[in-house]
Amino acid sequence: MSGSASGPSLRGVGPQDAEERVPAGPAYEIPSLNLFLAAALSGDMPGNVKTELPLFPPTEMAHFAEPYKKWAPEPYSQLPGPPGPFGVMVGDESPPPIIRIMHIMSMFDDIFEEASTHVMSEQGADMVERSFKVTKTKIWFGIAPVSEARWKAKRLNEESNIEEALATIQVVIDVFDYLRKPAVQGQLRHVYNKIWAEFNVFQDACKALHTQRGEPVPDWSLTKLWEEYNKLHFEFIFNQSRTWTFQRLNILYGNWKSRFIAKCMSGPVIDATQAIIIIDRYAMMIMTKICDMYVQADLYIHERTDGFIKLGHYHPSFAAVNAPKAELDGVYAAIEDKRVSAVRATMQKVFDDRVAQRHRVMPFPDFIEARCLLVDREWTHKKLQSELENPLEMGMEPWVRELMDEKVERFGFVIYRLSYEGSDEEWKDFLGKLEDGLGSGWEDIIGADNIQGKAMLHWIDGREKDITEGDLVAARNSFNTFKETPDFPTGLSKTIFLAITLQSRKSFLSVPPTPADQQEDYRGFLQAVSSGFTASNDTTPDPAQRTKPYPKGYDGTFKIIDQLIWTDLFAMSFQAVQNPETYWALAAQHPWGVYVGPTTGVRRRIWREMNGLVGGLVQAGRAVGLGR
């Protein structure tokens, strides 16, 4: 069921279009612990599901943050610390349960275990491209890899952008291919099972405490809540990603099929029974590529909880939770290989049967066989993949659901005006363009109508704070003072604020000529500023007083297009899953140094070629004051 190696092909990318590789980080994203605890307290589970299990009472949270020795009866008060290097326990007594769990989520116990056996896992050395890592994080937290607004703005359904469209979708498929790797899956299984065991000990200690006090034994169970949360979490991100992928592949395939058919029908008619058929081989190549991606999506975009306690596929070897991870990874690999082989075999059999039936009933000349085989592939996918005929619908992104809570009155950012030129009328005109740009990012975000009215930008005129035009350092100092006062609006970010500088203001008014299919990478942008940034100082005598070393050139600020303020910057920072350095590093790839979202090798190739053109966008941008 594969395409031919001959004929037309996409341009592809080269080594010069690769992106900086960074550590993949823990497979089980660390901020998930806070999200789970919030779900255990509120009952609001992933996928907009309300649990029927007894909730974790807030009164028990105090114990969760205290050492066992301070509150738990024996033997729980005598628990040793978590393992350190070479199996040595860290401390004679256990830290608070939450610290023990963070120890697991950070993979410290895994690292120490591997150090003691002198074996480093495949995941321990995993390096991935930065954009891939950001996309992986977005998928994990249920945020669309590329929003509908950005997809449309970038015109990724148009024929001229097919290579980038397919590359963008391929990244999502590759994320799930990565997550199914035995070593990565082993990390997820290890973290889930170890935390399950920690919750089991904690709730037993709580029950013992209540029994000691002569109180009823509580009916809540963190292990059951943990099981349900993870089951629904993996189902949700699977459904979101699978729906996102198939919806886009379906549209692209339909567009190129229409082009292919139109080309076939465009040949001259010889007589009433004869006509010349023109074969669009480029369209056939694209359609074949999309069919290949249908197969990959079906194979890889799945939830996998094999070996997760009380969740996944049962195998006797998984019962030994503390067995060497390499052994358990091998068990999982055998299960996964068997599943993939079975799916491929089923697809191939349905395809072969279809081809054989067509040859019997309606044989075609050899010159048109390739076209017929493509139709056979389409038929096979539609028969086996229901999403092609009946596509699923995207669910509401978790951050949107949280903001819909009636307790949330507002959300957003403080924004400083640091550009003072021009008349009041010109400033008013700019504000209109800014509002339109910010609003365009909400398109097709499920539930947006229920939260847009809560979105807020709290303006501060830098002149009223005696801030020099464009002085982001002074603005940061002002913000850090303001956020500690009672006047600071609740719900607004205290870690990031925005600013309008002369550069960002001009970006809304003077965009240089660009190709139509690339204009949306060159739109109005704002300055985003990290409130916690302090310039590195490695010369401070006391190491404890030294600030965090930052990448060369990073000053705690980055530029970001208007369309991503709410659905990317706020959505990601709301769940504490992204840091400003990552935004800055991705922005640095752009000819203007602006964050436009995770990139593909195709887009980076376009930028590279553009930068090489005399009078290209960089020069044009600088001519109107937009460049770096």
XYZ file of C-alpha atoms in Angstrom, residues 9-466:
458
model
C 8.115 14.676 -5.096
C 8.016 17.395 -2.475
C 11.121 19.531 -2.089
C 11.908 18.382 1.414
C 14.324 20.007 3.835
C 18.049 19.807 4.438
C 20.353 19.719 7.469
C 20.495 23.516 7.418
C 16.759 23.603 8.122
C 17.034 21.510 11.281
C 16.260 23.083 14.616
C 18.237 23.180 17.837
C 17.796 19.955 19.758
C 16.968 20.139 23.451
C 16.383 17.514 26.170
C 12.948 15.947 25.766
C 12.342 16.226 29.511
C 10.137 13.963 31.650
C 7.619 12.031 29.570
C 4.931 12.595 32.200
C 4.677 16.401 32.240
C 5.356 17.679 35.775
C 2.544 20.323 35.938
C 0.098 17.410 35.605
C 0.337 16.815 39.351
C -1.298 20.170 40.134
C -3.971 19.499 37.514
C -4.696 16.094 39.032
C -4.975 17.488 42.558
C -7.361 20.178 41.302
C -9.442 17.452 39.628
C -9.394 15.292 42.762
C -10.661 18.241 44.814
C -13.283 19.490 42.344
C -14.317 16.312 40.533
C -13.717 17.929 37.121
C -11.872 15.270 35.160
C -10.251 15.511 31.698
C -12.613 15.496 28.730
C -15.248 17.524 30.595
C -16.203 14.488 32.691
C -17.521 14.839 36.235
C -16.357 12.012 38.469
C -18.791 9.980 40.534
C -16.055 8.978 42.974
C -15.822 10.560 46.447
C -13.674 13.685 46.228
C -10.382 14.280 47.996
C -11.281 16.630 50.882
C -9.365 19.931 51.161
C -8.804 19.231 54.862
C -6.433 16.391 53.966
C -4.253 18.642 51.802
C -2.395 19.818 54.915
C -1.129 16.268 55.485
C -0.101 16.050 51.835
C 2.376 18.875 52.388
C 3.748 17.734 55.770
C 6.353 15.075 56.579
C 4.788 11.761 57.624
C 6.615 11.954 60.955
C 4.590 15.022 61.968
C 1.135 13.522 61.573
C 0.985 9.855 60.595
C 0.733 6.944 63.059
C 3.308 4.177 62.970
C 4.523 2.543 60.817
C 3.888 5.389 58.344
C 5.663 7.930 60.545
C 8.832 5.840 60.172
C 8.946 5.828 56.369
C 12.466 6.402 55.056
C 13.317 9.041 52.494
C 13.194 8.314 48.756
C 16.141 6.487 47.187
C 19.228 8.446 46.244
C 22.299 7.485 44.242
C 23.261 3.810 44.385
C 20.184 2.911 46.411
C 21.089 5.041 49.451
C 18.054 6.666 51.056
C 17.912 10.472 51.059
C 17.562 11.276 54.771
C 16.467 9.135 57.692
C 12.861 10.250 57.503
C 10.383 10.768 54.717
C 9.698 14.217 53.291
C 6.069 15.262 52.695
C 4.091 13.042 50.286
C 4.036 15.784 47.655
C 7.849 15.918 47.691
C 8.073 12.151 47.299
C 5.756 12.359 44.298
C 7.670 15.244 42.726
C 10.810 13.138 43.177
C 9.149 10.507 40.995
C 7.715 12.893 38.412
C 11.104 14.530 37.968
C 12.490 11.041 37.289
C 15.112 11.399 40.034
C 14.374 7.909 41.335
C 14.703 6.589 37.798
C 18.029 8.376 37.303
C 19.393 7.096 40.611
C 18.239 3.570 39.864
C 19.972 3.600 36.504
C 23.109 5.095 38.050
C 23.235 2.226 40.522
C 23.136 -0.303 37.693
C 25.416 1.749 35.418
C 22.756 1.665 32.713
C 21.339 4.801 31.106
C 17.978 4.459 29.388
C 17.253 5.503 25.838
C 15.047 8.294 27.224
C 17.887 9.559 29.387
C 19.710 10.639 26.241
C 16.665 11.790 24.279
C 17.156 15.055 22.449
C 14.365 16.471 20.283
C 13.867 19.593 18.217
C 12.508 22.491 20.233
C 9.333 22.868 18.146
C 8.673 19.151 18.508
C 8.948 19.466 22.297
C 6.534 22.420 22.368
C 4.046 20.516 20.205
C 4.366 17.488 22.480
C 3.603 19.670 25.492
C 0.599 21.250 23.796
C -0.792 17.821 22.935
C -0.268 16.568 26.487
C -2.288 19.458 27.912
C -5.063 19.234 25.327
C -4.138 22.410 23.410
C -4.400 22.288 19.625
C -0.969 21.978 17.960
C -2.042 24.736 15.575
C -5.293 26.588 16.211
C -7.950 26.795 13.533
C -7.374 30.533 13.308
C -3.666 30.091 12.642
C -4.272 27.245 10.171
C -6.606 29.434 8.163
C -4.436 32.529 8.492
C -1.430 30.599 7.184
C -3.641 29.271 4.336
C -2.482 25.743 4.914
C -5.395 24.279 2.950
C -4.182 25.993 -0.209
C -2.222 24.063 -2.823
C 0.810 26.348 -2.590
C 1.232 25.469 1.094
C 0.674 21.715 0.893
C 4.229 20.844 1.910
C 4.068 22.838 5.133
C 0.528 21.612 5.839
C 1.659 17.998 5.633
C 4.807 18.743 7.647
C 2.686 20.351 10.391
C 0.405 17.316 10.596
C 3.388 14.965 10.490
C 4.774 16.502 13.676
C 1.602 15.497 15.544
C 1.869 11.940 14.233
C 5.553 11.894 15.159
C 4.748 12.970 18.726
C 2.607 9.877 19.220
C 5.218 7.738 17.478
C 7.687 9.106 20.029
C 5.354 8.482 22.974
C 4.925 4.840 21.947
C 8.682 4.139 22.095
C 9.329 1.429 24.718
C 11.675 3.624 26.793
C 9.287 6.600 26.747
C 6.277 4.420 27.430
C 8.319 2.868 30.216
C 8.782 6.302 31.775
C 5.060 6.963 31.679
C 4.280 3.554 33.154
C 6.966 3.958 35.826
C 5.722 7.379 36.933
C 2.059 6.360 36.938
C 2.658 3.157 38.908
C 5.069 4.702 41.413
C 2.705 7.582 42.111
C -0.194 5.134 42.418
C 1.827 3.345 45.100
C 2.625 6.637 46.883
C -1.058 7.609 46.909
C -1.895 4.172 48.251
C 0.509 4.637 51.171
C -0.738 8.177 51.820
C -4.414 7.230 51.946
C -3.634 4.245 54.193
C -1.789 6.616 56.532
C -4.792 8.974 56.538
C -7.156 6.114 57.300
C -4.913 4.988 60.150
C -4.937 8.516 61.552
C -8.725 8.716 61.484
C -8.990 5.269 63.090
C -6.548 6.303 65.823
C -8.764 9.317 66.545
C -11.876 7.138 66.690
C -13.265 8.802 63.547
C -15.006 7.088 60.621
C -12.653 5.780 57.949
C -12.845 8.170 54.956
C -14.422 6.868 51.770
C -12.238 8.808 49.334
C -9.506 7.031 47.427
C -6.673 8.915 45.712
C -5.628 5.756 43.880
C -9.061 5.420 42.268
C -9.130 9.118 41.415
C -5.611 8.773 39.963
C -6.742 5.802 37.854
C -9.776 7.632 36.526
C -7.871 10.851 35.877
C -5.212 9.107 33.803
C -7.699 6.965 31.918
C -9.667 10.059 30.894
C -6.519 12.118 30.278
C -5.056 9.669 27.775
C -8.436 9.166 26.102
C -8.867 12.934 25.788
C -5.493 13.762 24.258
C -5.873 10.783 21.917
C -9.316 11.912 20.754
C -8.216 15.547 20.405
C -5.130 14.701 18.371
C -6.786 12.053 16.243
C -9.687 14.373 15.454
C -7.373 17.300 14.701
C -5.262 15.131 12.397
C -8.036 13.410 10.476
C -10.047 16.591 10.007
C -7.109 18.248 8.283
C -6.071 15.223 6.258
C -9.664 14.815 5.046
C -9.858 18.414 3.841
C -6.491 18.216 2.101
C -7.303 14.904 0.454
C -10.649 16.244 -0.750
C -9.019 19.350 -2.213
C -6.389 17.393 -4.100
C -8.871 14.766 -5.237
C -10.993 17.553 -6.740
C -7.945 18.920 -8.531
C -7.044 15.440 -9.766
C -10.535 14.778 -11.125
C -10.741 18.203 -12.758
C -7.437 17.567 -14.513
C -8.573 14.146 -15.688
C -11.724 15.654 -17.168
C -9.901 18.552 -18.844
C -8.567 16.527 -21.783
C -10.005 16.992 -25.292
C -13.011 14.912 -26.340
C -12.380 12.906 -29.510
C -15.906 11.658 -30.101
C -18.973 10.480 -28.220
C -17.121 7.452 -26.805
C -13.532 8.619 -26.591
C -11.644 11.306 -24.686
C -8.083 11.925 -23.635
C -7.497 11.508 -19.903
C -4.843 13.756 -18.393
C -3.160 12.308 -15.283
C -2.049 14.868 -12.705
C 0.919 12.983 -11.301
C 1.761 15.682 -8.756
C -1.763 15.468 -7.320
C -1.452 11.680 -7.253
C 1.791 11.984 -5.322
C 0.142 14.276 -2.761
C -2.865 11.982 -2.409
C -0.577 8.986 -1.940
C 1.353 10.869 0.731
C -1.888 11.680 2.544
C -2.922 8.019 2.379
C 0.422 7.078 3.919
C -0.276 9.556 6.714
C -3.734 8.041 7.244
C -1.970 4.755 7.964
C 0.561 6.351 10.314
C -2.146 8.239 12.189
C -4.175 5.082 12.632
C -1.178 3.134 13.896
C 0.391 5.686 16.201
C -2.284 8.043 17.554
C -3.626 5.776 20.263
C -3.785 5.880 24.026
C -1.428 3.301 25.522
C -1.655 2.249 29.158
C -0.174 -1.228 28.927
C 1.114 -2.175 32.359
C -0.465 0.791 34.130
C -1.954 -0.484 37.394
C -5.668 -1.225 36.866
C -5.724 0.605 33.522
C -3.988 -1.158 30.698
C -3.405 -4.449 28.948
C -2.810 -7.274 31.406
C 0.319 -9.377 31.135
C 1.718 -11.525 33.943
C 5.090 -9.763 33.719
C 3.466 -6.404 34.432
C 2.347 -7.719 37.815
C 5.944 -7.325 38.989
C 5.837 -3.529 39.206
C 9.383 -3.373 40.563
C 10.874 -5.604 37.873
C 13.745 -4.055 35.872
C 12.325 -1.448 33.524
C 14.163 -2.920 30.558
C 12.294 -6.173 31.142
C 8.912 -4.418 31.382
C 9.747 -2.291 28.339
C 10.374 -5.506 26.427
C 6.948 -6.828 27.412
C 5.331 -3.619 26.205
C 7.349 -3.646 22.959
C 6.110 -7.158 22.153
C 2.486 -6.107 22.768
C 2.894 -2.971 20.646
C 4.635 -4.776 17.789
C 1.873 -7.367 17.723
C -0.817 -4.693 17.624
C 0.859 -2.720 14.821
C 1.456 -5.878 12.785
C -2.184 -6.885 13.189
C -3.453 -3.477 12.013
C -1.108 -3.475 9.013
C -2.117 -7.025 8.083
C -5.806 -6.145 8.263
C -5.314 -3.064 6.073
C -3.288 -5.020 3.530
C -5.850 -7.834 3.327
C -8.774 -5.447 2.798
C -6.758 -3.601 0.151
C -5.682 -6.803 -1.647
C -9.257 -8.160 -1.634
C -10.516 -4.876 -3.078
C -7.906 -4.908 -5.864
C -8.627 -8.558 -6.708
C -12.361 -7.901 -6.885
C -11.843 -4.888 -9.159
C -9.625 -6.897 -11.477
C -12.352 -9.541 -11.762
C -15.304 -7.241 -12.192
C -13.938 -4.128 -13.900
C -10.409 -4.460 -15.332
C -8.766 -1.267 -16.573
C -5.878 -0.688 -18.987
C -2.406 -0.795 -17.433
C -1.791 2.917 -17.989
C -4.596 3.787 -15.598
C -3.824 1.135 -12.960
C -1.917 3.548 -10.689
C -4.972 5.799 -10.529
C -7.182 2.804 -9.734
C -4.859 1.662 -6.961
C -5.156 5.078 -5.362
C -8.952 4.744 -5.406
C -8.546 1.290 -3.855
C -6.471 2.782 -1.055
C -9.079 5.471 -0.421
C -11.801 2.822 -0.273
C -9.718 0.732 2.151
C -9.177 3.652 4.518
C -12.864 4.577 4.466
C -13.838 1.001 5.253
C -11.474 0.665 8.199
C -11.175 4.234 9.491
C -14.551 5.633 10.449
C -13.123 9.144 10.911
C -12.911 9.560 7.135
C -16.660 9.283 6.639
C -17.801 10.415 10.081
C -15.158 12.717 11.529
C -15.164 13.235 15.283
C -15.569 16.664 16.817
C -12.905 18.438 18.835
C -13.504 18.732 22.560
C -13.150 21.869 24.644
C -9.571 22.643 25.600
C -9.016 22.294 29.379
C -7.874 25.882 29.925
C -11.095 27.156 28.322
C -13.211 24.950 30.547
C -11.436 26.202 33.662
C -11.969 29.825 32.676
C -15.678 29.181 32.166
C -16.033 28.620 35.906
C -18.299 31.327 37.315
C -15.717 31.948 40.037
C -13.342 33.279 37.358
C -14.204 36.936 36.863
C -11.372 37.864 34.531
C -8.112 36.694 33.038
C -5.421 38.317 30.975
C -2.365 40.521 31.155
C -1.141 43.902 32.270
C 0.028 45.835 29.188
C 2.292 48.893 29.170
C 2.165 51.640 26.584
C 5.822 52.409 25.873
C 5.364 54.129 22.507
C 4.475 57.790 22.848
C 4.738 59.207 19.324
C 1.778 60.429 17.313
C -1.610 61.928 18.009
C -4.447 60.567 20.109
C -6.288 59.759 16.882
C -3.354 57.687 15.625
C -3.213 55.823 18.926
C -6.934 55.140 18.713
C -6.483 53.769 15.197
C -3.709 51.520 16.439
C -5.871 50.207 19.303
C -8.545 49.231 16.781
C -6.030 47.214 14.765
C -4.704 45.612 17.941
C -8.185 44.635 19.085
C -8.968 43.078 15.700
C -5.710 41.131 15.722
C -6.198 39.831 19.244
C -9.802 38.893 18.524
C -8.908 36.934 15.382
C -7.148 34.308 17.475
C -10.406 33.125 19.055
C -11.844 31.753 15.802
C -13.295 28.244 16.209
C -12.030 27.841 19.788
C -14.761 25.756 21.417
C -16.295 27.651 24.326
C -14.642 30.950 23.332
C -17.982 32.772 23.390
C -18.262 31.973 27.097
C -14.881 33.402 28.118
C -13.986 36.171 25.639
C -15.880 38.682 27.758
C -13.607 37.853 30.696
C -10.396 38.479 28.731
C -8.770 41.674 29.938
C -5.808 43.865 29.118
C -5.077 46.265 31.984
C -3.385 49.255 30.382
C -0.682 51.322 32.058
C 0.661 54.406 30.322
C 4.425 54.390 30.828
C 4.494 58.191 30.872
C 2.484 58.169 34.078
C 5.197 55.993 35.653
C 8.051 58.128 34.293
